[in-house]
Structure formats: C-alpha cells, structure tokens
Amino acid sequence: MKTSYKTIASIVLLLISIGLSAQKPSATAQKEAEYYKIVDVPIPDDIELEVGGLALNDYDRLGVSTRHGEVWLIDKPYSQKPVYNRFAQGLHEPLSLTFRDGSFYTAQRGELTRLIDTDNDNKAEVYETIYSWPLSGNYHEYSYGPKFMDNGDMLVTLNLSWIDHGASLAKWRGWLLQITPEGEMTPIATGLRSPSGFEINSDGDVFYTENQGDWVGSGRMTHLEKGDFAGNPEGLVWSGEPNSPLDLKMEDVERESGLSLYEYSKKEPALKAPAIWFPHTILGIATSDILYDTSGGKFGPFESQLFVGDQGHSIITRVFMEKVNSVYQGAVFPFVEGFSSGVLRMVWGSDNSMFVGMTSRGWGSTGTNLFGLQRLVWTGKTPFEVKTMKAKDDGFELEFTKPVNKSVAEDPSSYEMTTFNYKYHYNYGSPIVDQQKGMVEKAEVSEDGLTVKLMLHGMRLGFIHQFKMAGIKSNKGEKLLHDTGYYTLNEVPGGELKSPAMKTTADASKGIVQEKRVNEMPLTWANGFDEQVVIGTKPGLKYDIEELTLEAGKKIELTFNNNDDMLHNLVVTEKGTASVDKVADMGLRMGLDGADYNYVPETDLVIVHTGTLEPRTSEKIYFEVPTDPGVYWMVCTFPGHGASMRIKVIVTGSS
C-alpha cells in the first residue's frame, strides 16, 4: 500500500504539534467563530493541494491551481463530499487563477496562459500562450495574475529574484504589466518586490500588496497608476527601455536617506506612498491576496471593504479605504485568525461564503498544515466592531456596527493613540521609528450612538496611527471583538492638518540594552570557551539542526548564521516545552515594542539570545549550559516562526 505525501506530512505535523500551544485555537479565534466560522473543504489523501490560485467557473465548480503545476476542478465544493477532477497539469508553479469567457487563465513563471476545454469534458486540451517573459532560473521569480480590466486586457505582476537581496535578473522583474488578449504588452509601474496580491476596484483602480524585505519596512498596500514607482529600485534597471513609462534610474534612489517612504515621496514625485501599512508581526508578516466585499451585506456589515490575507500569520485582516484629496488611505483591523495553513488566495463562493486557499511549503506559516482549503462562513450574527474610520483635519470619525455606551465612548481616556513609522532604506525591513503618543482631547457621540468624532493632538501626516479602544462597549455591554486599528494618514480633508502637535520626546527605543544578549565572552572565562556550536537556517522556517546535545556546565560560544531570506533570531529557553511555548507566545504579542527588543520578552524563562538577524548575517553569543540535566529548547521568537523553528537541546550530566 502506497503512503501518500499528504499522509506522511500529516503524521509529521501531528508529532510536531504535541505540546505546542500554537495548535490550539486562540481565545480570539474562538470568539471570532461566533460570527465567522472556518469550515474545512475535504481534500483527498492523494492530492497535494498547495493552493496557488482559486477561481469559480460558470458551473459553480471551483478551479484550484497548485504549486505542483496542476489545476483541479472541484464539483460540489460547498459540501463535505466534493468531487475532484484534474483539469490541467505540467504547468510551472501557477500562483494565481482567473476564469473568463469559458476559460481559465493563469500566470506561470514564464508566461500568461489560457487553458481551453474544447470538448467540455472538464479537462484542458489546449494550453495557449498569450504572452511570455524571460526567466533567469532564480527560485524567487514568482509570477501572479492575471486580473482582467474592463476593456478585456489583463494585468500580471512579476516578483524580483533573490541573490541575498532583491534583484531584477530577467526583464520586467519587479513590474506590473498590462497585456492584451492578442499578446501585446505595456509596462505600467515598477518598484515591486514580492507583489503576490493585487486587485482592481469598481472604479478601475489597481492596488497591490507587498511583503517586508529590502526597501520594504513592513507589509503595505499601494495604489498603482501608470508611471508609478512603488519603492524597490531594482526594477528600474529596465526604465531605459523605449516602452518604459518612467525614466527614474536605480542610482537616483538614495540607499540611506534617513527618511520614511512618505517623506521621500515628497522629494521624488514618481514614488508612491502606500495607502495602507500592515504593521509587521502585529498584523501579519507576509501580506497576500486582496478581496473586495461584493456580497451586498450577505457576509456581514462590511460591504465594499477589503479583506487581505497573510500567508505567514495564517490570518485575514479587514481594510476600510477612503479617498481624501484624490489620495487613497485608510485603516486596517484584525478580522479572522486560525486558518490551517498560510493564507494565499481568497475568492467568493456563490453562497457568499469565502473560499480560502493555503500553502506553507518553503515559506512557513502559523497554521501548521502544509496546505489547505477552507471556507469562511458568516453565521448571521453581527460582531461589535469599528466599521469605518475616517480622517478629519483634527481627528478621526469612528463608525461602529452597533450603538456604543455613550458615557464610556465620550470619555477621552477610553482611547489611546500612538503614531509611528518605518525607515525607507535598502536594508531588509525596518524597526519601528519615531514612535510618539497622541492625546484624545474630546470625543463626541452621535445621537444614535453609532458614530464617535474624536478630536486629537498629535496626528502626523505620513504616519501610521494605532488606535486602542479596549474600554469601549456597546449599549448592551459587549466589548469590541477587535479593539485596535491602524490608520495610514497621507492626507486630511481640506489639505491642512489642524491637530495640535505633541511635545517631542526622546525615542525610548534607542540604546536598549538586553542583559541576556551576551555578545562578548565573559571576563570570568579565563580559559576561554569549552565548545563551539554553529547553527544556521534552512527554508521552511527551520534551523539546520533539529537536536543538540550539550554537557551541563560547559561554556559555549554559539554562532548563529541566518542563511535565509527573512529575519530570524535564536533564543535559548529554560527546561520544558511549557517554557518555550510561553516565550514564543510572549514574543508574538510584544506589539509595537517587539522590534526594539528583538522579539525577546523580558522573562526568567530566557537563558540567552541573539538579536534579530537580517538575511545572510551572523552573530555570536556566549552562555553556560544549565547544570540541571534535561530537555531545553532553542526557538526563533520572531512572530509566526516559533511553532516550527525549534531545536531540542538535551543537557546531559557533567563528566
């Protein structure tokens, strides 16, 4: 009897999950399930459904493209007995799927392809190349799309290559391209790094989501127009081409300006500031798909808003977008967590439920399954939430889904505002910078209790505004399901900001000393260390070893090499899985201060730790092995990594 890949993977993941709190639904996920229920779509044991794209055809069958190069057509996808039929195979990692005019379309790594079923047997007989682009062979050259424009043209986005940094090793990597059905291509915009999610709204405006990386301080969503530069300069290597819509050059972009992206956009007109920032590790680490709520109120109270997936954190966030002075901006809120794998694609079902397609191989995710297909179903109950958040010239206007308790909502102390930003530089990611507390001067509640107008001190253009509203309750005593939102403020109505400035204070994040980050050999080690240990990383959120044996009391010099293309740390914790679980969970919940502290909480459960290392960097730390024999752990506490990125440390008695 042949054991399937999926069966083996399930067994491995089950063993990994023993003792890991990450496997249990969080308290937040349990509360969310009262309003939005996650339902599994069964997958046959012999199908490795690492979802790349989702699209429904005219017969309400769900097309699913996979990273293995297949397209599966699922009949009865809403039932617990769906029927799977392989529609196409042999494709090169199709990471998106679209259906139009009787055919599926997908962007393979090197081409835009139409899949045609000529005899209606639910199998593609013709694989038609509409347009192809060159490849260098680099593993990071992902391609996404298409999305159809109103005129029938298609849009695709092309990932940068990776060579210890993003690079455009093949033509048009890092660009948004427009392609006609006849195969004529027009480059539209560049500055893209890893544009896995993009969408066109009802007005024909294009938005794309970006993942943290070099030149990208945190996940973000940007409105792209022809000639825009979104921030990563590697794609500008092709700006000299005759059909390029912009003439900005790579060398024109400063590697270390000391400015935020918003500030730099005032110097460089081609640079487009994001409409939405997704604070890194707080609201995801790998922003993915965009899905507009077109249900007309049949998916809850968020009609016309956007849902945005996150592959690393296995979550979906909610975005309220508005246009102020012709500029898009808005607020992002948590929505639903607890999906079984990394959320990559979402699509609406005919019953107004949301299909969610997932994958984690090589990328890793908080949801520990290697792949998955689930539906998100509204239960019909309305959660108490902030529905919309609109900018005013001196504050914000909050609209709630239910009337608020007026006495509480009128109390300025019920709200907390903090503004912060990210650096725009060539480095991978960015710490949170220029963090400052704001002040709520006054809160006015509307007669019906649904709207609160906040008058504020400390609003700042170009900054992310974190709002915490933990004290707010409905008039029936309900707490907010999610009490924190993040508004990206690019403009205010009228163009003049009337919110008084706060007194400037010193940045408390500077000069932080962490006693357990021991980078110098202790002076008491007169004879040096007893043993050298070298630990690296490998793809899939893994260290390069799974188990390590150390002798009690030995003096250790540990070198941690981050060989990966994302950020990692290494934390040695006290004995027992309960200790490592607690430390990982505390790191996940450090909020705005997490980056300053390398996502390592101040707790006696931590023995020693490194800082947060950028890709292709290393750090040495020194520590003495505990004298109490037993099983200890090493873990990466960077949010979303702790469930899978661990090393079992067996401490033996001294000789």
mmCIF file of C-alpha atoms in Angstrom, residues 98-272:
data_model
loop_
_atom_site.group_PDB
_atom_site.id
_atom_site.type_symbol
_atom_site.label_atom_id
_atom_site.label_comp_id
_atom_site.label_asym_id
_atom_site.label_seq_id
_atom_site.Cartn_x
_atom_site.Cartn_y
_atom_site.Cartn_z
ATOM 1 C CA THR A 98 -8.867 33.531 -13.183
ATOM 2 C CA PHE A 99 -11.935 32.402 -15.142
ATOM 3 C CA ARG A 100 -13.434 34.422 -18.014
ATOM 4 C CA ASP A 101 -15.432 33.686 -21.166
ATOM 5 C CA GLY A 102 -15.373 29.926 -20.695
ATOM 6 C CA SER A 103 -11.642 29.520 -19.952
ATOM 7 C CA PHE A 104 -9.238 29.546 -17.024
ATOM 8 C CA TYR A 105 -6.229 31.870 -17.207
ATOM 9 C CA THR A 106 -3.056 31.692 -15.135
ATOM 10 C CA ALA A 107 0.390 33.254 -14.914
ATOM 11 C CA GLN A 108 3.048 30.584 -14.928
ATOM 12 C CA ARG A 109 6.597 31.560 -14.014
ATOM 13 C CA GLY A 110 7.419 32.427 -17.597
ATOM 14 C CA GLU A 111 4.144 33.091 -19.387
ATOM 15 C CA LEU A 112 0.495 34.086 -19.309
ATOM 16 C CA THR A 113 -1.550 31.035 -20.298
ATOM 17 C CA ARG A 114 -5.137 30.370 -21.334
ATOM 18 C CA LEU A 115 -6.415 26.852 -20.539
ATOM 19 C CA ILE A 116 -9.108 25.790 -23.011
ATOM 20 C CA ASP A 117 -11.518 22.876 -22.619
ATOM 21 C CA THR A 118 -12.505 22.327 -26.270
ATOM 22 C CA ASP A 119 -14.936 19.423 -25.764
ATOM 23 C CA ASN A 120 -16.471 20.220 -22.358
ATOM 24 C CA ASP A 121 -15.020 17.128 -20.665
ATOM 25 C CA ASN A 122 -13.632 19.144 -17.733
ATOM 26 C CA LYS A 123 -10.058 18.798 -18.984
ATOM 27 C CA ALA A 124 -7.950 21.385 -20.765
ATOM 28 C CA GLU A 125 -6.907 20.230 -24.235
ATOM 29 C CA VAL A 126 -5.248 23.495 -25.295
ATOM 30 C CA TYR A 127 -2.605 25.444 -23.329
ATOM 31 C CA GLU A 128 -2.445 28.726 -25.221
ATOM 32 C CA THR A 129 0.480 31.094 -24.593
ATOM 33 C CA ILE A 130 -0.802 34.673 -24.661
ATOM 34 C CA TYR A 131 2.478 36.345 -23.711
ATOM 35 C CA SER A 132 5.821 35.093 -22.343
ATOM 36 C CA TRP A 133 8.669 36.784 -20.472
ATOM 37 C CA PRO A 134 12.273 35.696 -19.833
ATOM 38 C CA LEU A 135 13.495 33.842 -16.735
ATOM 39 C CA SER A 136 16.957 33.746 -15.169
ATOM 40 C CA GLY A 137 16.235 30.493 -13.322
ATOM 41 C CA ASN A 138 16.330 32.133 -9.897
ATOM 42 C CA TYR A 139 13.976 30.396 -7.443
ATOM 43 C CA HIS A 140 12.360 33.676 -6.362
ATOM 44 C CA GLU A 141 10.929 34.595 -9.769
ATOM 45 C CA TYR A 142 7.263 34.086 -8.923
ATOM 46 C CA SER A 143 4.573 35.420 -11.264
ATOM 47 C CA TYR A 144 0.989 36.378 -10.424
ATOM 48 C CA GLY A 145 -2.247 37.003 -12.253
ATOM 49 C CA PRO A 146 -3.986 37.746 -14.427
ATOM 50 C CA LYS A 147 -6.610 40.260 -13.369
ATOM 51 C CA PHE A 148 -8.979 41.402 -16.123
ATOM 52 C CA MET A 149 -9.561 45.084 -16.810
ATOM 53 C CA ASP A 150 -12.892 46.371 -18.109
ATOM 54 C CA ASN A 151 -11.517 46.550 -21.661
ATOM 55 C CA GLY A 152 -10.514 42.870 -21.618
ATOM 56 C CA ASP A 153 -6.788 43.496 -21.127
ATOM 57 C CA MET A 154 -5.007 41.577 -18.382
ATOM 58 C CA LEU A 155 -2.634 42.632 -15.601
ATOM 59 C CA VAL A 156 0.189 40.494 -14.210
ATOM 60 C CA THR A 157 2.856 41.188 -11.586
ATOM 61 C CA LEU A 158 6.371 39.747 -11.550
ATOM 62 C CA ASN A 159 8.404 39.017 -8.412
ATOM 63 C CA LEU A 160 12.024 40.080 -8.070
ATOM 64 C CA SER A 161 14.735 37.442 -7.997
ATOM 65 C CA TRP A 162 16.698 36.933 -4.764
ATOM 66 C CA ILE A 163 20.530 36.985 -4.536
ATOM 67 C CA ASP A 164 20.962 37.958 -0.866
ATOM 68 C CA HIS A 165 18.781 40.914 -1.866
ATOM 69 C CA GLY A 166 16.031 41.518 -4.396
ATOM 70 C CA ALA A 167 17.236 41.853 -7.971
ATOM 71 C CA SER A 168 15.695 42.059 -11.431
ATOM 72 C CA LEU A 169 17.791 39.404 -13.161
ATOM 73 C CA ALA A 170 15.358 38.988 -16.054
ATOM 74 C CA LYS A 171 13.478 41.651 -17.998
ATOM 75 C CA TRP A 172 10.492 43.278 -16.302
ATOM 76 C CA ARG A 173 11.005 41.515 -12.954
ATOM 77 C CA GLY A 174 9.562 43.857 -10.307
ATOM 78 C CA TRP A 175 6.939 45.320 -12.682
ATOM 79 C CA LEU A 176 3.187 45.472 -13.232
ATOM 80 C CA LEU A 177 2.434 44.598 -16.883
ATOM 81 C CA GLN A 178 -0.682 45.117 -18.978
ATOM 82 C CA ILE A 179 -1.270 42.510 -21.704
ATOM 83 C CA THR A 180 -3.910 42.481 -24.419
ATOM 84 C CA PRO A 181 -5.735 39.271 -25.435
ATOM 85 C CA GLU A 182 -3.611 39.394 -28.623
ATOM 86 C CA GLY A 183 -0.394 39.349 -26.579
ATOM 87 C CA GLU A 184 0.721 42.968 -26.766
ATOM 88 C CA MET A 185 2.467 44.060 -23.537
ATOM 89 C CA THR A 186 2.747 47.500 -21.923
ATOM 90 C CA PRO A 187 4.770 48.022 -18.719
ATOM 91 C CA ILE A 188 2.720 50.054 -16.225
ATOM 92 C CA ALA A 189 4.640 50.516 -12.955
ATOM 93 C CA THR A 190 7.684 49.235 -11.079
ATOM 94 C CA GLY A 191 9.222 49.264 -7.601
ATOM 95 C CA LEU A 192 7.520 45.968 -6.745
ATOM 96 C CA ARG A 193 9.380 43.396 -4.659
ATOM 97 C CA SER A 194 7.020 40.488 -3.968
ATOM 98 C CA PRO A 195 3.597 41.503 -5.331
ATOM 99 C CA SER A 196 1.624 38.345 -4.567
ATOM 100 C CA GLY A 197 -1.708 40.105 -4.148
ATOM 101 C CA PHE A 198 -3.307 42.665 -6.434
ATOM 102 C CA GLU A 199 -6.839 43.686 -7.314
ATOM 103 C CA ILE A 200 -8.881 46.161 -9.358
ATOM 104 C CA ASN A 201 -11.687 48.051 -7.630
ATOM 105 C CA SER A 202 -15.039 49.079 -9.111
ATOM 106 C CA ASP A 203 -13.533 52.361 -10.340
ATOM 107 C CA GLY A 204 -10.794 50.525 -12.250
ATOM 108 C CA ASP A 205 -8.056 51.461 -9.766
ATOM 109 C CA VAL A 206 -5.294 48.920 -9.155
ATOM 110 C CA PHE A 207 -3.929 48.032 -5.713
ATOM 111 C CA TYR A 208 -1.177 45.601 -4.803
ATOM 112 C CA THR A 209 0.150 44.171 -1.535
ATOM 113 C CA GLU A 210 3.836 43.998 -0.687
ATOM 114 C CA ASN A 211 5.826 41.864 1.749
ATOM 115 C CA GLN A 212 8.503 43.134 4.108
ATOM 116 C CA GLY A 213 12.004 42.914 2.667
ATOM 117 C CA ASP A 214 14.770 45.094 1.292
ATOM 118 C CA TRP A 215 13.427 48.634 0.811
ATOM 119 C CA VAL A 216 10.170 47.487 2.442
ATOM 120 C CA GLY A 217 9.910 48.290 6.143
ATOM 121 C CA SER A 218 6.634 46.416 6.614
ATOM 122 C CA GLY A 219 3.778 44.925 4.646
ATOM 123 C CA ARG A 220 1.786 47.513 2.739
ATOM 124 C CA MET A 221 -0.861 48.129 0.077
ATOM 125 C CA THR A 222 -0.225 50.659 -2.693
ATOM 126 C CA HIS A 223 -2.450 52.206 -5.353
ATOM 127 C CA LEU A 224 -0.619 51.799 -8.679
ATOM 128 C CA GLU A 225 -1.062 54.071 -11.668
ATOM 129 C CA LYS A 226 0.892 54.204 -14.908
ATOM 130 C CA GLY A 227 4.379 55.556 -14.278
ATOM 131 C CA ASP A 228 4.368 54.882 -10.525
ATOM 132 C CA PHE A 229 7.447 53.741 -8.605
ATOM 133 C CA ALA A 230 6.408 51.705 -5.535
ATOM 134 C CA GLY A 231 9.722 51.767 -3.685
ATOM 135 C CA ASN A 232 12.130 48.923 -4.536
ATOM 136 C CA PRO A 233 14.560 50.343 -7.136
ATOM 137 C CA GLU A 234 15.780 47.014 -8.590
ATOM 138 C CA GLY A 235 13.141 47.002 -11.342
ATOM 139 C CA LEU A 236 14.401 50.397 -12.513
ATOM 140 C CA VAL A 237 17.156 48.576 -14.392
ATOM 141 C CA TRP A 238 14.577 48.412 -17.222
ATOM 142 C CA SER A 239 13.397 52.043 -17.015
ATOM 143 C CA GLY A 240 15.579 52.915 -20.015
ATOM 144 C CA GLU A 241 13.556 50.659 -22.319
ATOM 145 C CA PRO A 242 11.624 52.510 -25.067
ATOM 146 C CA ASN A 243 8.217 51.497 -23.697
ATOM 147 C CA SER A 244 9.017 52.272 -20.028
ATOM 148 C CA PRO A 245 6.507 54.728 -18.518
ATOM 149 C CA LEU A 246 9.141 56.336 -16.267
ATOM 150 C CA ASP A 247 12.778 57.368 -16.608
ATOM 151 C CA LEU A 248 13.878 57.185 -12.934
ATOM 152 C CA LYS A 249 17.139 55.216 -12.558
ATOM 153 C CA MET A 250 18.374 52.913 -9.789
ATOM 154 C CA GLU A 251 21.243 55.234 -8.961
ATOM 155 C CA ASP A 252 18.790 58.106 -8.444
ATOM 156 C CA VAL A 253 17.375 56.441 -5.304
ATOM 157 C CA GLU A 254 19.332 57.030 -2.078
ATOM 158 C CA ARG A 255 20.179 53.836 -0.196
ATOM 159 C CA GLU A 256 20.121 55.568 3.217
ATOM 160 C CA SER A 257 18.211 58.841 3.151
ATOM 161 C CA GLY A 258 17.131 58.761 6.787
ATOM 162 C CA LEU A 259 13.568 59.425 5.637
ATOM 163 C CA SER A 260 10.320 57.493 5.687
ATOM 164 C CA LEU A 261 8.837 56.401 2.370
ATOM 165 C CA TYR A 262 6.193 59.126 2.644
ATOM 166 C CA GLU A 263 8.856 61.782 3.244
ATOM 167 C CA TYR A 264 10.981 60.517 0.365
ATOM 168 C CA SER A 265 7.951 60.605 -1.936
ATOM 169 C CA LYS A 266 7.872 64.381 -1.425
ATOM 170 C CA LYS A 267 11.397 64.509 -2.901
ATOM 171 C CA GLU A 268 10.772 62.013 -5.710
ATOM 172 C CA PRO A 269 7.404 62.543 -7.457
ATOM 173 C CA ALA A 270 7.410 59.089 -9.084
ATOM 174 C CA LEU A 271 7.492 57.366 -5.672
ATOM 175 C CA LYS A 272 4.004 56.382 -4.479
#
